[in-house]
Coordinates of C-alpha atoms and ligand atoms in Angstrom, one line a residue:
Chain A
M993 CA -27.7 -28.7 -6.4
S994 CA -29.3 -29.0 -3.0
A995 CA -31.0 -26.2 -1.2
E996 CA -28.5 -26.5 1.7
I997 CA -25.6 -25.9 -0.6
D998 CA -27.3 -23.0 -2.3
A999 CA -28.0 -21.5 1.1
L1000 CA -24.3 -21.8 2.1
I1001 CA -23.2 -20.3 -1.1
D1002 CA -25.4 -17.3 -0.5
I1003 CA -24.2 -16.9 3.0
V1004 CA -20.5 -16.7 2.0
I1005 CA -21.2 -14.3 -0.9
T1006 CA -23.3 -12.0 1.3
G1007 CA -21.0 -12.4 4.2
K1008 CA -23.5 -13.6 6.8
I1009 CA -20.7 -14.6 9.0
K1010 CA -22.8 -15.7 12.0
E1011 CA -24.9 -18.1 9.9
A1012 CA -22.0 -19.9 8.2
K1013 CA -21.3 -22.5 10.8
G1014 CA -25.0 -23.4 11.2
A1015 CA -25.5 -23.6 7.4
T1016 CA -22.5 -25.8 7.0
Q1017 CA -23.8 -28.1 9.7
K1018 CA -27.1 -28.3 7.9
C1019 CA -25.3 -29.4 4.8
L1020 CA -23.6 -32.2 6.8
D1021 CA -26.9 -33.1 8.4
A1022 CA -28.4 -33.5 5.0
G1023 CA -25.8 -36.0 4.2
I1024 CA -23.6 -33.9 1.9
S1025 CA -20.0 -34.9 2.1
A1026 CA -17.3 -32.5 3.4
K1027 CA -15.7 -32.7 0.0
D1028 CA -18.8 -31.5 -1.8
I1029 CA -19.3 -28.7 0.8
V1030 CA -15.8 -27.5 0.1
F1031 CA -16.0 -27.7 -3.7
D1032 CA -19.6 -27.1 -4.6
A1033 CA -20.3 -24.5 -2.0
L1034 CA -17.4 -22.7 -0.3
S1035 CA -15.0 -22.7 -3.3
K1036 CA -17.8 -21.6 -5.7
A1037 CA -18.9 -18.8 -3.5
M1038 CA -15.5 -17.4 -3.1
E1039 CA -15.1 -17.4 -6.8
V1040 CA -18.2 -15.3 -7.2
V1041 CA -16.8 -12.9 -4.5
G1042 CA -13.5 -12.6 -6.4
E1043 CA -15.4 -11.8 -9.6
K1044 CA -17.5 -9.1 -7.8
Y1045 CA -14.3 -7.6 -6.5
A1046 CA -12.7 -7.6 -9.9
A1047 CA -15.8 -5.9 -11.3
K1048 CA -15.6 -3.2 -8.5
E1049 CA -19.0 -4.4 -7.3
Y1050 CA -17.4 -5.4 -4.0
F1051 CA -14.6 -3.6 -2.3
L1052 CA -12.0 -5.0 0.0
P1053 CA -14.1 -4.9 3.3
Q1054 CA -16.7 -7.2 1.7
V1055 CA -14.1 -9.5 0.4
L1056 CA -12.5 -9.8 3.8
L1057 CA -15.9 -10.5 5.3
S1058 CA -16.7 -13.2 2.8
A1059 CA -13.2 -14.8 3.3
N1060 CA -13.8 -14.9 7.0
T1061 CA -17.3 -16.3 6.5
L1062 CA -15.7 -19.0 4.3
Y1063 CA -13.3 -19.9 7.1
Q1064 CA -16.2 -20.4 9.5
G1065 CA -17.5 -23.2 7.3
L1066 CA -14.1 -24.5 6.4
N1067 CA -13.0 -24.9 10.0
L1068 CA -15.9 -27.2 10.5
V1069 CA -15.4 -29.4 7.4
L1070 CA -11.7 -29.6 7.0
P1071 CA -11.1 -32.1 9.8
L1072 CA -13.9 -34.3 8.3
L1073 CA -12.2 -34.3 4.9
A1074 CA -9.4 -36.5 6.3
G1075 CA -11.9 -38.9 7.8
E1076 CA -13.7 -39.2 4.5
G1077 CA -10.4 -40.4 3.1
A1078 CA -10.5 -37.4 0.7
E1079 CA -6.9 -36.6 0.4
S1080 CA -5.8 -33.0 0.4
K1081 CA -5.6 -31.9 -3.3
G1082 CA -2.1 -30.5 -2.7
T1083 CA 0.1 -28.5 -0.5
V1084 CA 1.0 -24.8 -0.9
V1085 CA 3.5 -22.6 0.9
I1086 CA 2.5 -19.0 0.5
G1087 CA 4.1 -15.8 1.7
V1088 CA 5.1 -12.2 0.9
V1089 CA 8.7 -11.9 0.0
E1090 CA 11.3 -10.4 2.3
G1091 CA 11.3 -6.6 2.4
D1092 CA 7.6 -6.3 1.7
V1093 CA 4.8 -6.0 4.3
H1094 CA 1.8 -5.7 1.9
D1095 CA -0.1 -8.8 2.7
I1096 CA -3.8 -8.2 2.0
G1097 CA -3.6 -9.6 -1.5
K1098 CA -1.7 -12.6 -0.4
N1099 CA -4.4 -13.3 2.2
I1100 CA -7.1 -13.2 -0.4
V1101 CA -5.2 -15.6 -2.6
K1102 CA -4.8 -17.8 0.4
A1103 CA -8.5 -17.8 1.0
M1104 CA -9.2 -18.7 -2.7
L1105 CA -6.7 -21.6 -2.6
T1106 CA -8.0 -22.8 0.7
G1107 CA -11.4 -22.8 -0.8
L1108 CA -10.0 -25.0 -3.6
G1109 CA -9.2 -27.7 -0.9
L1110 CA -5.5 -27.2 -0.8
T1111 CA -3.5 -27.4 2.4
M1112 CA -2.0 -24.0 3.0
H1113 CA 1.1 -23.1 5.0
D1114 CA 1.0 -19.3 5.4
M1115 CA 4.4 -17.8 6.2
G1116 CA 3.1 -14.3 6.5
K1117 CA 4.9 -11.2 5.2
D1118 CA 8.5 -10.1 4.9
V1119 CA 9.6 -13.7 4.6
P1120 CA 13.2 -14.6 3.7
I1121 CA 13.2 -16.7 0.4
K1122 CA 15.3 -19.4 2.0
D1123 CA 12.7 -19.8 4.8
M1124 CA 9.9 -20.2 2.3
L1125 CA 11.9 -22.8 0.4
Q1126 CA 12.8 -24.7 3.5
K1127 CA 9.2 -24.8 4.6
A1128 CA 8.2 -26.1 1.1
K1129 CA 10.8 -28.9 1.4
D1130 CA 9.7 -29.8 5.0
E1131 CA 6.0 -29.9 4.0
K1132 CA 6.6 -31.6 0.6
A1133 CA 4.7 -28.8 -1.0
N1134 CA 3.5 -28.9 -4.6
I1135 CA 3.5 -25.1 -5.0
I1136 CA 5.3 -22.1 -3.6
A1137 CA 3.1 -19.0 -4.0
E1138 CA 5.0 -15.7 -3.6
S1139 CA 3.5 -12.3 -3.5
T1140 CA 5.0 -8.8 -3.7
L1141 CA 3.6 -5.4 -4.5
M1142 CA 6.9 -3.6 -4.5
T1143 CA 9.4 -3.4 -7.3
P1144 CA 12.7 -3.6 -5.2
T1145 CA 11.5 -6.9 -3.7
L1146 CA 11.0 -8.6 -7.1
A1147 CA 14.6 -9.7 -6.9
G1148 CA 13.6 -12.2 -4.2
M1149 CA 11.4 -14.1 -6.6
K1150 CA 14.2 -14.5 -9.0
D1151 CA 16.4 -15.8 -6.2
M1152 CA 13.7 -18.4 -5.5
E1153 CA 14.0 -19.7 -9.1
N1154 CA 17.8 -19.9 -8.8
F1155 CA 17.7 -21.7 -5.4
L1156 CA 15.2 -24.2 -6.9
K1157 CA 17.5 -24.8 -9.8
E1158 CA 20.5 -25.2 -7.7
E1159 CA 18.8 -27.8 -5.6
G1160 CA 17.4 -29.6 -8.5
L1161 CA 13.8 -28.9 -7.4
K1162 CA 12.7 -26.9 -10.4
G1163 CA 9.7 -28.6 -11.9
K1164 CA 9.2 -30.7 -8.7
I1165 CA 7.9 -27.7 -6.7
F1166 CA 5.9 -25.3 -8.9
T1167 CA 6.2 -21.6 -8.3
M1168 CA 3.4 -19.1 -8.7
V1169 CA 4.0 -15.4 -8.4
G1170 CA 1.7 -12.4 -8.1
G1171 CA 1.0 -9.0 -6.6
G1172 CA 1.0 -5.5 -8.1
A1173 CA 4.7 -5.3 -8.9
T1174 CA 4.7 -8.5 -11.0
S1175 CA 3.6 -9.2 -14.5
K1176 CA 3.3 -12.0 -17.0
E1177 CA 6.5 -10.9 -18.7
F1178 CA 8.4 -10.8 -15.4
A1179 CA 7.2 -14.2 -14.4
D1180 CA 8.3 -15.6 -17.8
Q1181 CA 11.6 -13.9 -17.6
I1182 CA 12.6 -15.4 -14.2
G1183 CA 11.1 -18.8 -15.2
A1184 CA 8.3 -18.9 -12.6
D1185 CA 5.7 -21.6 -13.5
G1186 CA 2.8 -19.2 -13.2
W1187 CA 1.5 -15.7 -12.8
T1188 CA -2.0 -14.4 -12.5
Y1189 CA -3.6 -11.0 -12.3
D1190 CA -5.9 -11.8 -9.4
A1191 CA -6.9 -14.3 -6.8
V1192 CA -9.7 -15.9 -8.9
E1193 CA -7.3 -16.6 -11.7
A1194 CA -4.8 -17.9 -9.1
S1195 CA -7.2 -20.6 -8.0
H1196 CA -8.0 -21.6 -11.6
F1197 CA -4.3 -21.8 -12.4
A1198 CA -3.4 -23.8 -9.3
A1199 CA -6.3 -26.2 -10.1
K1200 CA -4.9 -26.7 -13.6
L1201 CA -1.4 -27.1 -12.3
L1202 CA -2.4 -29.8 -9.9
G1203 CA -5.0 -31.4 -12.2
I1204 CA -7.9 -30.7 -9.9
Chain B
M985 CA 9.8 35.4 -16.1
S986 CA 12.4 35.6 -13.5
M987 CA 11.3 33.8 -10.4
T988 CA 13.0 31.5 -7.9
P989 CA 12.0 27.8 -7.9
R990 CA 10.3 28.5 -4.5
E991 CA 8.2 31.3 -6.0
R992 CA 7.2 29.1 -8.9
V993 CA 6.1 26.2 -6.7
L994 CA 4.1 28.5 -4.4
A995 CA 2.6 30.3 -7.4
A996 CA 1.5 26.8 -8.6
M997 CA -0.2 26.2 -5.2
R998 CA -2.2 29.3 -5.9
M999 CA -2.9 28.2 -9.5
E1000 CA -1.4 31.4 -10.9
K1001 CA -0.7 31.5 -14.6
L1002 CA 2.9 30.5 -15.3
D1003 CA 5.0 30.2 -18.4
R1004 CA 5.7 26.6 -17.4
P1005 CA 4.7 24.4 -14.4
P1006 CA 7.3 23.8 -11.7
V1007 CA 8.8 20.3 -11.5
A1008 CA 9.3 18.9 -8.0
V1009 CA 9.0 15.6 -6.0
F1010 CA 6.3 16.0 -3.5
T1011 CA 6.3 12.4 -2.3
Q1012 CA 9.4 10.4 -1.0
S1013 CA 12.3 11.9 -2.9
A1014 CA 15.5 10.2 -2.0
T1015 CA 17.4 7.8 -4.3
I1016 CA 20.7 5.9 -4.3
G1017 CA 22.0 8.4 -6.9
Q1018 CA 21.5 11.3 -4.5
M1019 CA 22.8 9.3 -1.5
D1020 CA 26.0 8.6 -3.4
A1021 CA 26.4 12.2 -4.6
L1022 CA 25.9 13.6 -1.1
G1023 CA 27.6 10.9 1.0
V1024 CA 24.5 10.5 3.1
S1025 CA 22.4 7.4 3.0
W1026 CA 19.5 5.5 4.5
P1027 CA 19.0 4.2 7.1
D1028 CA 21.0 6.9 8.9
A1029 CA 19.2 9.8 7.3
H1030 CA 15.8 8.6 8.8
S1031 CA 16.9 9.5 12.3
D1032 CA 19.4 12.4 12.1
A1033 CA 18.1 15.8 11.2
K1034 CA 21.2 17.1 9.6
L1035 CA 21.5 14.1 7.3
M1036 CA 17.8 14.2 6.6
A1037 CA 18.0 17.9 5.6
K1038 CA 21.0 17.2 3.3
L1039 CA 19.5 14.2 1.6
G1040 CA 16.0 15.7 1.4
A1041 CA 17.5 18.6 -0.4
G1042 CA 19.2 16.3 -2.9
Q1043 CA 16.3 16.4 -5.4
A1044 CA 17.2 20.1 -5.9
T1045 CA 20.9 20.2 -5.2
V1046 CA 21.8 17.0 -7.2
L1047 CA 19.0 16.6 -9.7
G1048 CA 17.6 20.1 -10.3
F1049 CA 14.0 19.8 -9.0
E1050 CA 12.4 22.9 -7.6
A1051 CA 11.7 21.9 -4.0
V1052 CA 13.3 20.1 -1.1
R1053 CA 11.4 17.6 1.1
S1054 CA 11.8 16.2 4.6
A1055 CA 11.0 12.6 5.7
F1056 CA 11.5 9.5 3.5
C1057 CA 8.9 7.1 5.0
L1058 CA 5.5 6.7 6.6
T1059 CA 6.7 5.1 9.8
A1060 CA 8.0 8.0 11.9
E1061 CA 4.6 8.7 13.5
A1062 CA 3.8 5.0 14.1
E1063 CA 7.2 4.4 15.7
R1064 CA 6.6 7.4 18.0
L1065 CA 3.3 5.8 19.0
G1066 CA 4.8 2.5 19.9
C1067 CA 5.2 0.4 16.7
K1068 CA 8.4 -1.5 16.3
V1069 CA 10.2 -0.4 13.1
D1070 CA 13.0 -2.1 11.2
P1071 CA 15.0 0.9 9.8
G1072 CA 15.6 -0.8 6.5
K1073 CA 18.8 -0.5 4.4
K1074 CA 20.4 1.9 1.9
N1075 CA 17.9 0.9 -0.7
S1076 CA 14.8 -0.1 1.3
T1077 CA 12.5 2.0 3.4
P1078 CA 11.7 1.4 7.0
M1079 CA 9.2 -1.3 7.8
L1080 CA 6.7 -1.9 10.5
K1081 CA 7.5 -5.1 12.4
E1082 CA 4.3 -5.3 14.4
H1083 CA 1.1 -3.6 15.4
P1084 CA 1.1 -2.9 19.1
F1085 CA -2.7 -2.8 19.6
K1086 CA -5.3 -5.5 19.3
F1087 CA -8.1 -4.9 16.9
D1088 CA -9.8 -8.2 16.0
P1089 CA -13.2 -8.0 14.3
M1090 CA -13.5 -11.8 14.3
E1091 CA -13.2 -12.1 18.1
S1092 CA -14.7 -8.7 18.8
V1093 CA -11.6 -7.7 20.8
Y1094 CA -10.7 -4.0 20.5
D1095 CA -8.0 -2.3 22.5
E1096 CA -8.8 1.2 23.6
P1097 CA -6.7 3.7 21.7
N1098 CA -4.2 5.0 24.2
I1099 CA -2.5 7.7 22.2
M1100 CA 0.2 10.0 23.4
D1101 CA -0.5 13.7 24.1
P1102 CA 0.1 15.7 20.9
E1103 CA 2.5 18.1 22.5
E1104 CA 4.5 15.2 23.9
F1105 CA 4.3 13.5 20.4
I1106 CA 6.2 16.3 18.6
K1107 CA 8.9 16.6 21.3
G1108 CA 10.6 13.3 20.7
G1109 CA 11.4 10.3 18.4
R1110 CA 11.5 10.7 14.7
P1111 CA 8.7 13.3 14.4
A1112 CA 11.1 15.6 16.3
V1113 CA 13.9 14.7 13.9
V1114 CA 11.6 15.5 10.9
I1115 CA 10.6 18.9 12.5
E1116 CA 14.2 19.8 13.1
A1117 CA 15.2 18.7 9.6
T1118 CA 12.4 20.8 8.2
R1119 CA 13.7 23.8 10.2
L1120 CA 17.3 23.2 8.8
M1121 CA 16.0 22.9 5.3
A1122 CA 14.0 26.2 5.6
E1123 CA 17.1 27.9 6.9
Q1124 CA 19.6 26.4 4.3
Y1125 CA 17.5 26.0 1.2
G1126 CA 14.2 27.9 1.9
K1127 CA 15.2 31.1 0.1
E1128 CA 15.6 29.3 -3.2
Y1129 CA 13.4 26.2 -2.9
A1130 CA 10.0 25.4 -1.7
V1131 CA 10.2 23.3 1.5
I1132 CA 7.8 20.4 1.6
A1133 CA 7.3 18.3 4.8
G1134 CA 5.8 14.9 4.4
N1135 CA 3.7 13.1 7.0
T1136 CA 1.2 10.2 7.3
G1137 CA -2.6 10.4 7.0
P1138 CA -5.0 9.4 9.8
F1139 CA -6.5 6.2 8.4
T1140 CA -3.1 5.0 7.3
L1141 CA -1.6 5.7 10.8
A1142 CA -4.5 4.0 12.5
G1143 CA -3.9 1.0 10.3
H1144 CA -0.2 1.0 11.3
M1145 CA -1.3 0.8 15.0
V1146 CA -3.9 -2.0 14.7
S1147 CA -3.2 -3.7 11.3
T1148 CA -4.6 -2.2 8.1
E1149 CA -6.4 -5.4 7.1
N1150 CA -8.2 -5.6 10.4
L1151 CA -9.0 -1.9 10.3
V1152 CA -10.6 -2.3 6.8
F1153 CA -12.4 -5.4 7.9
G1154 CA -13.7 -3.5 10.9
I1155 CA -15.6 -1.1 8.7
I1156 CA -18.1 -3.9 8.1
M1157 CA -17.9 -5.6 11.5
E1158 CA -17.7 -2.7 13.9
P1159 CA -17.5 0.7 12.2
D1160 CA -17.6 2.6 15.5
E1161 CA -14.4 1.0 16.6
V1162 CA -12.7 2.0 13.3
V1163 CA -13.9 5.6 13.7
K1164 CA -12.7 5.6 17.3
W1165 CA -9.2 4.7 16.3
V1166 CA -8.9 7.1 13.3
D1167 CA -10.3 9.8 15.5
A1168 CA -7.8 9.0 18.2
V1169 CA -4.7 9.5 16.0
T1170 CA -6.0 12.7 14.5
P1171 CA -4.9 15.1 17.2
V1172 CA -1.3 14.1 17.0
L1173 CA -1.3 14.5 13.3
K1174 CA -3.0 17.9 13.5
T1175 CA -0.4 19.1 16.0
Y1176 CA 2.4 17.6 14.0
S1177 CA 1.3 19.2 10.8
Q1178 CA 1.2 22.6 12.5
A1179 CA 4.7 22.0 14.0
L1180 CA 6.1 21.3 10.6
A1181 CA 4.5 24.5 9.2
D1182 CA 5.9 26.4 12.2
A1183 CA 9.4 24.9 11.5
G1184 CA 9.3 26.5 8.1
A1185 CA 7.6 24.1 5.8
D1186 CA 5.9 25.9 2.9
I1187 CA 3.8 22.8 2.1
I1188 CA 2.6 19.9 4.2
Q1189 CA 2.2 16.8 2.0
M1190 CA 0.1 14.2 3.8
S1191 CA 0.1 10.6 2.4
E1192 CA -2.9 8.5 3.0
P1193 CA -2.2 5.3 0.9
S1194 CA -4.5 3.0 3.0
S1195 CA -7.6 4.9 1.9
S1196 CA -6.9 4.1 -1.7
T1197 CA -9.8 2.7 -3.7
D1198 CA -7.9 -0.6 -3.6
L1199 CA -8.9 -0.8 0.0
L1200 CA -11.9 1.5 0.6
S1201 CA -14.9 1.9 -1.6
P1202 CA -15.4 5.5 -2.7
D1203 CA -18.4 6.0 -0.5
M1204 CA -16.4 5.0 2.6
F1205 CA -13.6 7.5 1.9
G1206 CA -15.2 10.5 3.5
D1207 CA -16.5 8.8 6.7
Y1208 CA -13.3 6.9 7.5
S1209 CA -10.5 9.0 6.1
G1210 CA -11.5 12.3 4.5
R1211 CA -13.2 14.0 7.4
F1212 CA -10.2 13.2 9.6
V1213 CA -7.7 14.5 7.0
K1214 CA -9.7 17.7 7.1
E1215 CA -9.5 17.8 10.8
C1216 CA -5.7 17.4 10.6
L1217 CA -5.0 19.9 7.9
A1218 CA -7.8 22.4 7.4
G1219 CA -6.6 24.6 10.4
T1220 CA -2.9 24.5 9.5
K1221 CA -1.6 28.0 9.5
G1222 CA 1.3 29.3 7.5
A1223 CA 1.6 26.4 5.0
Y1224 CA -0.2 25.0 2.0
S1225 CA -1.4 21.3 2.2
I1226 CA -1.3 18.6 -0.4
L1227 CA -3.1 15.2 0.1
H1228 CA -1.6 12.2 -1.7
I1229 CA -3.5 9.0 -2.2
C1230 CA -2.2 6.0 -4.2
G1231 CA -4.1 4.0 -6.8
D1232 CA -6.9 5.0 -9.1
T1233 CA -8.4 8.0 -7.2
S1234 CA -10.7 9.0 -10.1
A1235 CA -13.8 8.2 -8.0
I1236 CA -12.7 10.1 -4.9
L1237 CA -11.2 13.2 -6.4
D1238 CA -14.3 15.2 -5.1
G1239 CA -14.0 13.6 -1.7
M1240 CA -10.3 14.6 -1.6
I1241 CA -11.2 18.2 -2.5
D1242 CA -13.8 18.2 0.2
T1243 CA -11.1 17.8 2.8
S1244 CA -10.3 21.4 2.0
V1245 CA -6.6 20.8 1.4
T1246 CA -4.9 23.2 -0.9
G1247 CA -4.2 20.6 -3.6
L1248 CA -4.1 16.9 -4.6
S1249 CA -1.2 14.6 -5.5
I1250 CA -2.3 11.6 -7.5
E1251 CA -0.7 8.7 -9.3
E1252 CA -0.5 7.4 -12.8
K1253 CA -3.4 5.1 -12.5
V1254 CA -5.5 8.2 -13.0
D1255 CA -5.7 9.5 -16.6
S1256 CA -4.0 12.9 -16.5
A1257 CA -6.3 14.7 -18.9
E1258 CA -9.4 13.3 -17.2
A1259 CA -8.2 14.4 -13.8
V1260 CA -7.5 17.9 -15.0
K1261 CA -10.9 18.0 -16.6
H1262 CA -12.7 16.7 -13.6
V1263 CA -11.0 18.9 -11.1
N1264 CA -11.5 21.8 -13.4
G1265 CA -9.4 24.4 -11.6
R1266 CA -10.9 23.9 -8.2
V1267 CA -7.5 22.9 -6.7
P1268 CA -3.9 22.5 -8.0
L1269 CA -2.9 19.0 -9.2
V1270 CA 0.5 17.5 -8.5
G1271 CA 1.6 14.4 -10.3
N1272 CA 1.4 12.0 -12.1
I1273 CA 4.5 10.6 -13.9
G1274 CA 4.6 6.8 -13.5
V1275 CA 7.0 5.8 -10.8
V1276 CA 7.6 2.2 -12.0
K1277 CA 7.1 2.8 -15.7
P1278 CA 8.8 4.9 -16.9
L1279 CA 10.8 6.3 -14.0
L1280 CA 12.2 3.0 -12.7
Q1281 CA 12.1 0.8 -15.8
G1282 CA 12.1 3.2 -18.7
T1283 CA 14.7 5.2 -20.6
P1284 CA 15.4 8.9 -20.1
E1285 CA 13.6 9.6 -23.3
E1286 CA 10.4 7.9 -22.0
C1287 CA 10.7 9.8 -18.8
A1288 CA 11.0 13.1 -20.6
A1289 CA 8.0 12.2 -22.8
D1290 CA 5.9 11.3 -19.8
A1291 CA 6.8 14.6 -18.0
K1292 CA 5.8 16.5 -21.1
R1293 CA 2.6 14.6 -21.3
V1294 CA 1.7 15.5 -17.7
A1295 CA 2.6 19.2 -18.3
A1296 CA 0.5 19.3 -21.5
A1297 CA -2.4 17.8 -19.7
G1298 CA -2.4 20.8 -17.4
F1299 CA -1.0 19.6 -14.1
N1300 CA 0.0 22.5 -11.9
V1301 CA 3.1 20.7 -10.7
V1302 CA 4.9 18.1 -12.7
A1303 CA 5.9 15.4 -10.2
P1304 CA 6.2 11.6 -9.8
G1305 CA 2.8 10.1 -9.1
C1306 CA 4.0 8.4 -5.9
G1307 CA 7.1 8.0 -3.7
L1308 CA 10.3 7.3 -5.6
S1309 CA 11.9 3.9 -5.5
A1310 CA 15.4 4.4 -4.3
M1311 CA 16.7 2.6 -7.3
I1312 CA 15.4 5.1 -9.9
P1313 CA 18.5 6.2 -11.9
N1314 CA 19.6 9.9 -11.9
E1315 CA 19.4 10.1 -15.7
N1316 CA 15.7 9.4 -15.6
L1317 CA 15.0 12.0 -13.0
M1318 CA 17.2 14.6 -14.7
A1319 CA 15.4 13.9 -18.0
V1320 CA 12.2 14.8 -16.3
V1321 CA 13.7 18.1 -14.9
K1322 CA 15.1 19.0 -18.3
A1323 CA 11.9 18.2 -20.2
V1324 CA 10.0 20.6 -18.0
K1325 CA 12.6 23.3 -17.4
G1326 CA 14.0 23.2 -20.9
Ligands
LIG242 C1 -2.5 -0.5 1.3 C2 -1.1 -0.2 0.9 C3 -0.1 -0.1 1.9 C4 -0.4 -0.5 3.4 C5 -0.3 -2.1 3.4 C6 -1.1 -2.8 4.5 C7 -1.0 -4.3 4.3 N1 -1.0 -4.9 5.4 O1 -0.9 -4.9 3.3 C8 0.7 0.2 4.1 C9 0.2 1.6 4.4 C10 1.3 -0.4 5.3 C11 1.8 0.4 3.0 C12 3.1 0.6 3.2 C13 4.0 0.9 2.2 N2 3.7 1.0 0.8 CO1 2.0 0.6 0.1 N3 0.4 0.4 -0.9 C14 -0.8 0.1 -0.5 C15 -1.8 0.2 -1.7 C16 -2.5 1.5 -1.6 C17 -2.8 -0.9 -1.8 C18 -2.3 -2.4 -1.7 C19 -3.4 -3.4 -1.5 O2 -3.6 -3.9 -0.4 N4 -4.2 -3.7 -2.6 C20 -5.4 -4.6 -2.5 C21 -5.0 -6.0 -2.7 C22 -6.2 -6.9 -2.6 O3 -4.5 -6.2 -4.1 P1 -3.1 -6.9 -4.5 O4 -2.2 -7.0 -3.3 O5 -2.6 -6.4 -5.7 O6 -3.5 -8.5 -4.7 C23 -4.3 -9.0 -5.7 C24 -3.4 -9.4 -6.9 O7 -2.2 -8.7 -7.1 C25 -3.2 -10.9 -6.8 N5 -2.1 -11.4 -6.0 C26 -1.5 -10.9 -4.9 N6 -0.5 -11.7 -4.4 C27 -0.5 -12.8 -5.2 C28 0.3 -13.9 -5.1 C29 0.2 -14.9 -6.1 C30 1.1 -16.1 -6.0 C31 -0.8 -14.7 -7.2 C32 -0.9 -15.7 -8.2 C33 -1.6 -13.6 -7.2 C34 -1.4 -12.6 -6.2 O8 -4.4 -11.3 -6.1 C35 -4.9 -10.3 -5.2 C36 -6.4 -10.3 -5.1 O9 -7.0 -10.3 -6.4 C37 -0.8 0.1 -2.9 C38 -1.2 0.9 -4.1 C39 -1.9 0.0 -5.1 N7 -2.7 0.6 -5.9 O10 -1.7 -1.2 -5.2 C40 0.5 0.8 -2.3 C41 1.9 0.4 -2.8 C42 1.9 -1.1 -3.0 N8 2.8 0.8 -1.7 C43 3.9 1.2 -2.1 C44 4.9 1.7 -1.2 C45 6.1 2.4 -1.9 C46 4.8 1.6 0.2 C47 5.8 2.0 1.2 C48 7.3 1.8 0.9 C49 5.5 3.5 1.6 C50 6.5 4.2 2.5 N9 7.3 5.0 1.9 O11 6.5 3.9 3.7 C51 5.5 1.1 2.4 C52 6.1 -0.3 2.3 C53 6.8 -0.8 3.5 C54 7.3 -2.2 3.1 N10 8.6 -2.3 3.1 O12 6.6 -3.1 2.7 C55 4.0 1.3 -3.6 C56 5.0 0.2 -4.2 C57 5.7 0.8 -5.3 C58 6.6 -0.2 -6.0 N11 6.2 -0.6 -7.1 O13 7.6 -0.5 -5.5 C59 2.5 1.1 -4.0 C60 2.3 0.4 -5.4 C61 2.0 2.6 -4.1 C62 2.6 3.4 -5.2 N12 1.9 3.6 -6.3 O14 3.7 3.8 -5.2 N13 1.2 0.3 1.7

């Protein structure tokens, strides 16, 4: 790996937010493709950050800092990806289900999936299930990613599975669920395509699902 | 030992030796079962003192717990300070719709905290409803039961005003702005806590979920939350104080004690026996029956077993580890009461 890529990885992990744009530009100047910057630097760095968070070596403020550092670089290279003819690896509609305003975890998952090179449509928090589904249809999304930390709002995730079945979209649009109130058993029970414990796993899972 | 439930709860606050610990809900206590039994429900009970008093007493009058508690949510203060709140439904708590102030660490744009005068704060809106409900509860139930009044902690309230995520992010980007905001909401909470005590609350239970270790590292707790909690509660006269924080608080138990509150309310992510050992009689512990498992999803037998486990571990008050979900069935809560009271 090149020195420029290594430098960018370090900048994202340590959250040197002001240096991110410059370091990304240096990668481009060194002839590294936007695609390689996304996958070999930004995405990798965010994975390390996620691991540090899981190990309680990082806490949420550091994760938010790294995520915002990542976006600095990403904003520079994302427009170039299209020009390189590198297609988006997939499209994801993400949101926190209706009745729940806990959105910090969702935002971290979004950062990880963005790092993976997916096109993200973030519906925010307290989103009616039908709105999320409509957006997924409009954007021809591959994945709907739903988050909730609250038990009463779990029902919305089940509704999503039912709506997808009713409309014959089950298996055409994949569902991933997560957040404190969810579990592997719950996801299996409602028939969601995937569940993960944290954001790092979420990006591995999405990558597998889409064959990246 | 013949003592009223109130005497028992207050004795537990003083860590007196008892034949058994009291059993009471210190955090959000209302459930559908109580609403149906009393003919009072959310969202009406959030903004009407009489209804709040009646439903807040339900844990005692319907289920047999040994306290009553006012307020069912953590949005009353934020609404009074200008946040838009959706009142929710019968089975869902009120929700903040937006944060009225700009606090953007990425763009370095920080609104000045422009917070209402404390005396004005307690005169209107839902804080005034909660104060009046507390007064009614003290009058109607206060002889028999301990009266608990719940309010919101300063870091959590500041997060409501400017967005919790931005506030947490601000700790790295612009710590002075974070401190400025938490400091700015502290006076209203201090005055509010005293007003609740003056209205007849025996115990002020302050919830500070946003300084959970899921959001702040343990070494940030004191600087951004703990010292302000202290400022809110340490001077409160005429009532005990209990600080509740969600999540795994193992690493901040000492910091919570340093706020000089009377006692701590902690959730099931903390090992009960470890907590008792660590706190070692310095303050009373309230908790920590699992709210989702077993209370919401388990059987009455599992709930009873968990209550006994907590009592055996040495908790001073056997209580749910966090606010109740409205959907928790009566049978499960009654099983907890029976397991402790016999
Ligand atoms: C901070 C917090 C708040 C903040 C939220 C600020 C915000 N903008 O998000 C505030 C103070 C506003 C708040 C409000 C309330 N809260 Co709160 N809150 C918390 C707390 C302490 C931390 C949550 C958090 O941000 N964690 C950090 C993030 C990074 O973790 P995470 O969300 O789990 O995300 C990770 C994984 O789950 C996963 N993931 C997340 N989403 C997804 C999605 C997919 C697709 C995948 C694959 C993975 C995935 O990846 C993430 C990163 O690794 C939790 C307690 C806890 N220990 O979780 C309670 C908690 C979630 N809150 C709770 C409650 C009850 C409330 C209130 C009702 C309180 C009240 N009475 O007013 C209100 C809710 C209002 C509403 N209707 O939504 C309860 C929920 C109980 C339940 N099971 O139903 C909890 C569990 C506390 C408890 N023990 O009782 N809360």
